[in-house]
Coordinates of C-alpha atoms and ligand atoms in Angstrom, one line a residue:
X17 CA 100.8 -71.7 19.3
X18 CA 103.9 -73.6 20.2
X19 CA 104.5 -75.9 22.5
X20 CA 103.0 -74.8 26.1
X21 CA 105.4 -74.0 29.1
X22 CA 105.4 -76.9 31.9
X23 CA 102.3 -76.6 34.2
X24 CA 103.1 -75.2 37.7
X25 CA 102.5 -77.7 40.0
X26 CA 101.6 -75.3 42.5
X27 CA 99.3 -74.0 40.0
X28 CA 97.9 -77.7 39.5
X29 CA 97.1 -77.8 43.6
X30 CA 95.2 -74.3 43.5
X31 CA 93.4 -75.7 40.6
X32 CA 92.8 -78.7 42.2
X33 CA 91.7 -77.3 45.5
X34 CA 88.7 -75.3 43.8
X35 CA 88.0 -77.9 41.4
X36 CA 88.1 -80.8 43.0
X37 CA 91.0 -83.9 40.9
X38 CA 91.4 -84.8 39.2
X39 CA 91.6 -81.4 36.7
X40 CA 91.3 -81.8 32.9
X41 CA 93.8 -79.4 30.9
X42 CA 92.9 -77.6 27.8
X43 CA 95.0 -75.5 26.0
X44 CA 93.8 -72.0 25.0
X45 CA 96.6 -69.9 24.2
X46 CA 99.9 -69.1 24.0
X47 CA 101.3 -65.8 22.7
X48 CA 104.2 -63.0 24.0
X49 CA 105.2 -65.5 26.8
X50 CA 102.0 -66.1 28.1
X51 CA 100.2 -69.3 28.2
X52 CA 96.5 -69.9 29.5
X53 CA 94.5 -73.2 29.7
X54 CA 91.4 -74.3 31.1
X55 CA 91.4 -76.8 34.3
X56 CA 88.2 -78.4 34.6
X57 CA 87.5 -80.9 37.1
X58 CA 84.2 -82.5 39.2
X59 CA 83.5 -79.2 40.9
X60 CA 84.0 -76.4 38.6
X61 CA 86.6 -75.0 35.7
X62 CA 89.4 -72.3 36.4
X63 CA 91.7 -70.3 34.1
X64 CA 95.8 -71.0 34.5
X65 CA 97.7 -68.6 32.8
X66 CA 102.1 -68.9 33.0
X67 CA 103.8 -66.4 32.0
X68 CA 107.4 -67.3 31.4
X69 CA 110.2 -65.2 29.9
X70 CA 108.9 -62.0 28.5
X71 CA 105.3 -62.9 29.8
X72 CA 106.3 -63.2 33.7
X73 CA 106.9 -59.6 34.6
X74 CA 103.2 -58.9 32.8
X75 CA 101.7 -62.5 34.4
X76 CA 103.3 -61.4 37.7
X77 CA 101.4 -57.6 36.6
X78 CA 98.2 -59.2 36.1
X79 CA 98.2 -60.5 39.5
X80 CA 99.5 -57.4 41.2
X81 CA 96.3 -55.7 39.6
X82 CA 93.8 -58.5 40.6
X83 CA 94.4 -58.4 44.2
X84 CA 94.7 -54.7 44.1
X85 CA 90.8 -54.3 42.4
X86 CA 89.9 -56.8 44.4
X87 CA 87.2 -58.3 42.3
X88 CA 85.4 -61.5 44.5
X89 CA 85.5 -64.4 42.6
X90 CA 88.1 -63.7 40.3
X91 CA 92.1 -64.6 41.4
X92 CA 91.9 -67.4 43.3
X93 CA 95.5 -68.3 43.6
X94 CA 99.1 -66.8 41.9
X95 CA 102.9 -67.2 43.0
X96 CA 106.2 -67.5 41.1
X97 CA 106.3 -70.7 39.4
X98 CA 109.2 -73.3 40.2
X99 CA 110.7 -72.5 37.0
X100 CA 113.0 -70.0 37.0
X101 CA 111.7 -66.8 35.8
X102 CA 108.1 -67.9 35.5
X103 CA 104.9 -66.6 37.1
X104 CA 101.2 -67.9 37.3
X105 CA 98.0 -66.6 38.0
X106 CA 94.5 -68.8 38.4
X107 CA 91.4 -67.1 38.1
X108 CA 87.9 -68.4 37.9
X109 CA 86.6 -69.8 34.8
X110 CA 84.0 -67.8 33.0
X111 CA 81.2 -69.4 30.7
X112 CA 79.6 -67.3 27.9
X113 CA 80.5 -65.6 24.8
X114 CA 83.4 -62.7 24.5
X115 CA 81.7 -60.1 22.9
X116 CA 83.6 -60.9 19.3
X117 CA 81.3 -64.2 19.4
X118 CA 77.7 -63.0 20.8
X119 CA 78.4 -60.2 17.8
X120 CA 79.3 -63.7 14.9
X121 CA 75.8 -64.0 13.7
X122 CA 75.9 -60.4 12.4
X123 CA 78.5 -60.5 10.8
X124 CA 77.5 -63.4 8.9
X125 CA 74.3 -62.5 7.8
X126 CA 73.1 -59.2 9.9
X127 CA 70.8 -61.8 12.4
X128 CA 70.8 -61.3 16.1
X129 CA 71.0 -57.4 16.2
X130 CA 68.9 -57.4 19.4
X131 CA 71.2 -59.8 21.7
X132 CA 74.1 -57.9 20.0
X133 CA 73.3 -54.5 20.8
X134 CA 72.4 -55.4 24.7
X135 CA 75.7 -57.4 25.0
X136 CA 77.2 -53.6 23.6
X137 CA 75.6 -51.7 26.3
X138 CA 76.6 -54.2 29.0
X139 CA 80.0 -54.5 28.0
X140 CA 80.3 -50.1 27.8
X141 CA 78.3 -50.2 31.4
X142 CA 80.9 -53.0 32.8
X143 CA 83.5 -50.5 31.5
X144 CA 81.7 -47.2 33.2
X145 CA 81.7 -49.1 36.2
X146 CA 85.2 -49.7 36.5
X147 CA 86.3 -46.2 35.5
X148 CA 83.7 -45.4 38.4
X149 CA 85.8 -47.2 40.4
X150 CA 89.0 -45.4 39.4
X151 CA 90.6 -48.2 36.8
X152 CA 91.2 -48.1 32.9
X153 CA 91.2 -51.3 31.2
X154 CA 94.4 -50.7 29.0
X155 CA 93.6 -53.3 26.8
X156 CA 90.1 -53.7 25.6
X157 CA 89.3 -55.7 22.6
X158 CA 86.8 -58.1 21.1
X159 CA 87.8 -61.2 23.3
X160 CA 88.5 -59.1 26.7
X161 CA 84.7 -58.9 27.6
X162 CA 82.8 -62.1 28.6
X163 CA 79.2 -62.1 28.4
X164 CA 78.4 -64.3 31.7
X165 CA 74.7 -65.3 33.2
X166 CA 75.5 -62.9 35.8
X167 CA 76.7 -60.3 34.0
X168 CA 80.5 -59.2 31.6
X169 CA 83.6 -60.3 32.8
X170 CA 86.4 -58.5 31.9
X171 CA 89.4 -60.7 30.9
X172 CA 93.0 -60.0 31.0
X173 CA 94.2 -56.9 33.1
X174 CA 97.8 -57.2 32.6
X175 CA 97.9 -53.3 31.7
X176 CA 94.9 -52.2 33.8
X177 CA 96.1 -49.1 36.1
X178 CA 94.2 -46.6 38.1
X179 CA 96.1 -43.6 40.0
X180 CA 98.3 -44.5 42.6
X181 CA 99.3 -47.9 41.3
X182 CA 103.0 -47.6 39.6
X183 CA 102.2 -47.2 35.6
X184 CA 104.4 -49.7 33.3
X185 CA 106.8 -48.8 31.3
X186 CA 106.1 -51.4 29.1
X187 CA 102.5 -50.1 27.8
X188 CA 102.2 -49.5 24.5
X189 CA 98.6 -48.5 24.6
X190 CA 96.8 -52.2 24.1
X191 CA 95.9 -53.4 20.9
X192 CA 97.5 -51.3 18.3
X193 CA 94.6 -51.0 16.0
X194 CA 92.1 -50.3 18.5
X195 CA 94.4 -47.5 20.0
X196 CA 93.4 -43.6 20.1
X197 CA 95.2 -41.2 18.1
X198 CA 96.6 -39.0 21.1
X199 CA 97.6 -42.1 23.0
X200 CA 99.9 -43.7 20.0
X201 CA 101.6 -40.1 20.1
X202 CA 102.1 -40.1 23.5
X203 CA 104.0 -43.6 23.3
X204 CA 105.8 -42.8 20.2
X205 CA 107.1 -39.2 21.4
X206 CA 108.3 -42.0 24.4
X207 CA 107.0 -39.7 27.0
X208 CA 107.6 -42.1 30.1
X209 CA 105.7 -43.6 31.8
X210 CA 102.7 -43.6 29.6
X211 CA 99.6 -43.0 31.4
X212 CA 96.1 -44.9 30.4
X213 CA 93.2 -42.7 30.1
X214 CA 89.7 -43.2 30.6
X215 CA 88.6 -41.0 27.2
X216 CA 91.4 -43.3 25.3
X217 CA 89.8 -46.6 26.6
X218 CA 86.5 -45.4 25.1
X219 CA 88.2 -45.0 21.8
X220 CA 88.9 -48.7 22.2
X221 CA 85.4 -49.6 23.5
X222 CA 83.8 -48.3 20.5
X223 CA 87.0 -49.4 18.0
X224 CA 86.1 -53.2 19.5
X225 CA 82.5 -52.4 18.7
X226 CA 82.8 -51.3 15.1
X227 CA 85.6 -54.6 15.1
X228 CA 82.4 -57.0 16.3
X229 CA 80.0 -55.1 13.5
X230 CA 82.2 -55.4 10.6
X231 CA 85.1 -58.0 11.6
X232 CA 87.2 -56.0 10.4
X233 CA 89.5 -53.1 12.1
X234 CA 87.9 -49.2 12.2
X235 CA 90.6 -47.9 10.1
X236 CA 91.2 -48.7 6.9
X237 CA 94.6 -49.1 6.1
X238 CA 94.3 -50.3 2.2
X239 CA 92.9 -47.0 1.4
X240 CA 95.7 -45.0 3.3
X241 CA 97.9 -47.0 1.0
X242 CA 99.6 -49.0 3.6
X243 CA 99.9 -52.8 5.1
X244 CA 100.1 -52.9 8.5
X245 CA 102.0 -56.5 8.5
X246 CA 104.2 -54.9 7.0
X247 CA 104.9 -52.1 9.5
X248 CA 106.3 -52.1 13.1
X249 CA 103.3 -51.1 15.9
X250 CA 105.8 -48.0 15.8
X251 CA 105.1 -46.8 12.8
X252 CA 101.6 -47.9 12.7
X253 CA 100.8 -45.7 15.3
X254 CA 102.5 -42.9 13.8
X255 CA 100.2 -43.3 11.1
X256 CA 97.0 -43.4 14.2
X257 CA 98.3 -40.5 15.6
X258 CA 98.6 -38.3 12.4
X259 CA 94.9 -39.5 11.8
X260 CA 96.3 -40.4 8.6
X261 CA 94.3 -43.3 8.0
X262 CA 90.8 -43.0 7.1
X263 CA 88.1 -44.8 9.1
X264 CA 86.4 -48.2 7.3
X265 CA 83.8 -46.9 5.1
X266 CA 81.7 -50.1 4.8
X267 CA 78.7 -49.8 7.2
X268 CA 76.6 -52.8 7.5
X269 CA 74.6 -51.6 10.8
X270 CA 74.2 -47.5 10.3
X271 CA 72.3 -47.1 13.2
X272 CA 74.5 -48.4 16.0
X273 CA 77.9 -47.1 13.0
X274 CA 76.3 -43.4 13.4
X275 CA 77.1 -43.7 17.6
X276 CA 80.9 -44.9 17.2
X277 CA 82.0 -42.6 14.6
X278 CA 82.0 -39.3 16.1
X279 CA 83.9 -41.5 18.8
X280 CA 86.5 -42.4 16.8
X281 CA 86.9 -39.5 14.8
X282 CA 85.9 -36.9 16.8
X283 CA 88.6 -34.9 19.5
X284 CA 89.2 -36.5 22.6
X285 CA 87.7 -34.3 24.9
X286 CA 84.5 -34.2 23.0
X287 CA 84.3 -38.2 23.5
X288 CA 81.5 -39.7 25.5
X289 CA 82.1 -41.3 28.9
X290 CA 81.5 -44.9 28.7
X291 CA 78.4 -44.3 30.7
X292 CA 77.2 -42.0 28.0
X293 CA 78.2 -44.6 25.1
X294 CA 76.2 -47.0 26.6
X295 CA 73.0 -45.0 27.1
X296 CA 73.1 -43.8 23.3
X297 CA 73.8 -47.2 22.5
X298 CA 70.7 -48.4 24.6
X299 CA 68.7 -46.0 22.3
X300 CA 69.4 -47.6 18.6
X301 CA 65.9 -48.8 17.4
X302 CA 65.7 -52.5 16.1
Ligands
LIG413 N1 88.9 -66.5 33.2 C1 88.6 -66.8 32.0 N2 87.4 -67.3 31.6 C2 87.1 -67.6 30.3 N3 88.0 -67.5 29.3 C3 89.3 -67.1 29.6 C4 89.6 -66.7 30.9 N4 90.9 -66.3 30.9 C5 91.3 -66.4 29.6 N5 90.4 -66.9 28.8 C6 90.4 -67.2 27.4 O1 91.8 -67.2 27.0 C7 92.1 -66.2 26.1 C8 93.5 -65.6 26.4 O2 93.5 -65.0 27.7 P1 94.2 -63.6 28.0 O3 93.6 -62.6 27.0 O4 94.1 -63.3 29.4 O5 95.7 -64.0 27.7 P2 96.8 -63.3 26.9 O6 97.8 -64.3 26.5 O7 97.3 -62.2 27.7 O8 96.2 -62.7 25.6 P3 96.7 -61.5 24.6 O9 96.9 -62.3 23.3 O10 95.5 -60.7 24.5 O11 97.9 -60.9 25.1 C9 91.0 -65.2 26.3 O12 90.8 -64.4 25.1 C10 89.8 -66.1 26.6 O13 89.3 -66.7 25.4
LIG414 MG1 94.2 -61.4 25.7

């Protein structure tokens, strides 16, 4: 991971003031310029994430969109960190499994099918809910959606856009792998700025459930003859966009496989709404 960024200490007080001191730091992550730990103290546990260098315009993003959706108890505190070019964002902490984990014990040996199938059609109602609401993810994946006692939390909204709100010319529609075919062309034909789309983000919701099923990615790329380490996100999602690469024929769960494939292979108008996804979803017998 690195070594982390300094710690804001303006971000230490916010912590401090929801938490109660003194706050314990753990380190979670630290990737593109943006690092997030956990601050736990007496009264509670918060998440700090810094971005600094390439991460701060997007940390400073992720903020912008909090206080725009508005979420209550989510952003509790952001600002411009002391150091120079560096932004922070503290949000409240939230206890459960991402959907990747509540989805582990199938993938190891097919157990758990029940608590992973109602964690699915939470996480595509939490997503139906907030394109209800006008906003698109941008960024859905198998970590992104935490499975709380109160219901998902959706983590990490530094692309999230709904109309109105200036798009970024930095997307590059999420996660690569879990990207839809007529979004990589959009990015790669460089039309500016790129637009999110609701049908697109369902591509992804169902992309991150086949990912949580199989642990692998929906497409396979070994039998389209190529090595996606070995290619730039570019290129890669020229091959997306052509449809070029075939989608992963193993198919450990048929039942709930048979509901994402017309999803990911079908046209984009013909996809379900996430609403839709999650009542098919709700159907798959045990
Ligand atoms: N509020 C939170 N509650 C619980 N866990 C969190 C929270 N915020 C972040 N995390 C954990 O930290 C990880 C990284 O956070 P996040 O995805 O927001 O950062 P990122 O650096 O932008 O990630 P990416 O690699 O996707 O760009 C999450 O996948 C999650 O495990
Ligand atoms: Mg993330």
């Amino acid at each position: 991971m690195g070594e982390f960024p300094p710690f804001p200490a303006a971000a230490r007080a916010a912590g401090e003031a929801v938490c109660g001191a003194p706050i314990e730091l753990t380190e979670i992550s630290y990737r593109r310029g943006a690092a997030v730990w956990k601050a736990a103290g007496p009264e509670g546990a918060v998440a700090v994430k810094v971005g600094d260098d390439e991460g701060a315009a997007v940390t400073q993003r992720e903020a912008a969109v909090l206080k725009a959706i508005g979420w209550p108890d989510y952003l509790l505190a952001s600002g411009e960190g002391e150091e120079a070019g560096a932004a922070w964002l503290v949000t409240r902490w939230f206890t459960g499994p991402s959907t990747g984990q509540v989805f582990a014990p199938v993938r190891r040996d097919m157990d758990g099918k029940a608590g992973a199938l109602s964690a699915s059609v939470d996480l595509c109602r939490a997503v139906a809910d907030l394109h209800a609401s006008g906003w698109i993810h941008s960024d859905l994946q198998p970590a992104h959606g935490i499975h709380t006692d109160h219901g998902v939390r959706l983590l990490d909204l530094s692309w999230s856009w709904r109309r109105g709100l200036e798009p970024t010319s930095d997307f590059r529609g999420g996660l690569t792998h879990l990207v839809a075919p007529e979004l990589a062309a959009a990015i790669n034909i460089g039309i500016q700025p790129v637009t999110p789309s609701a049908a697109a983000e369902v591509y992804a919701l169902a992309g991150t459930l086949w990912t949580c099923i199989t642990g692998r990615w929906p497409l396979d790329y070994a039998a389209a003859g190529i090595d996606p380490v070995q290619l730039t996100p570019a290129n890669l999602r020229t091959h997306i966009a052509g449809r070029r690469v075939p989608l992963d024929t193993a198919s450990p769960w048929p039942a709930f496989q048979d509901i994402l494939r017309p999803v990911l292979l079908g046209r984009t108008g013909d996809r379900p709404t996430a609403a839709e996804l999650a009542e098919s979803l709700a159907k798959v017998a045990m």
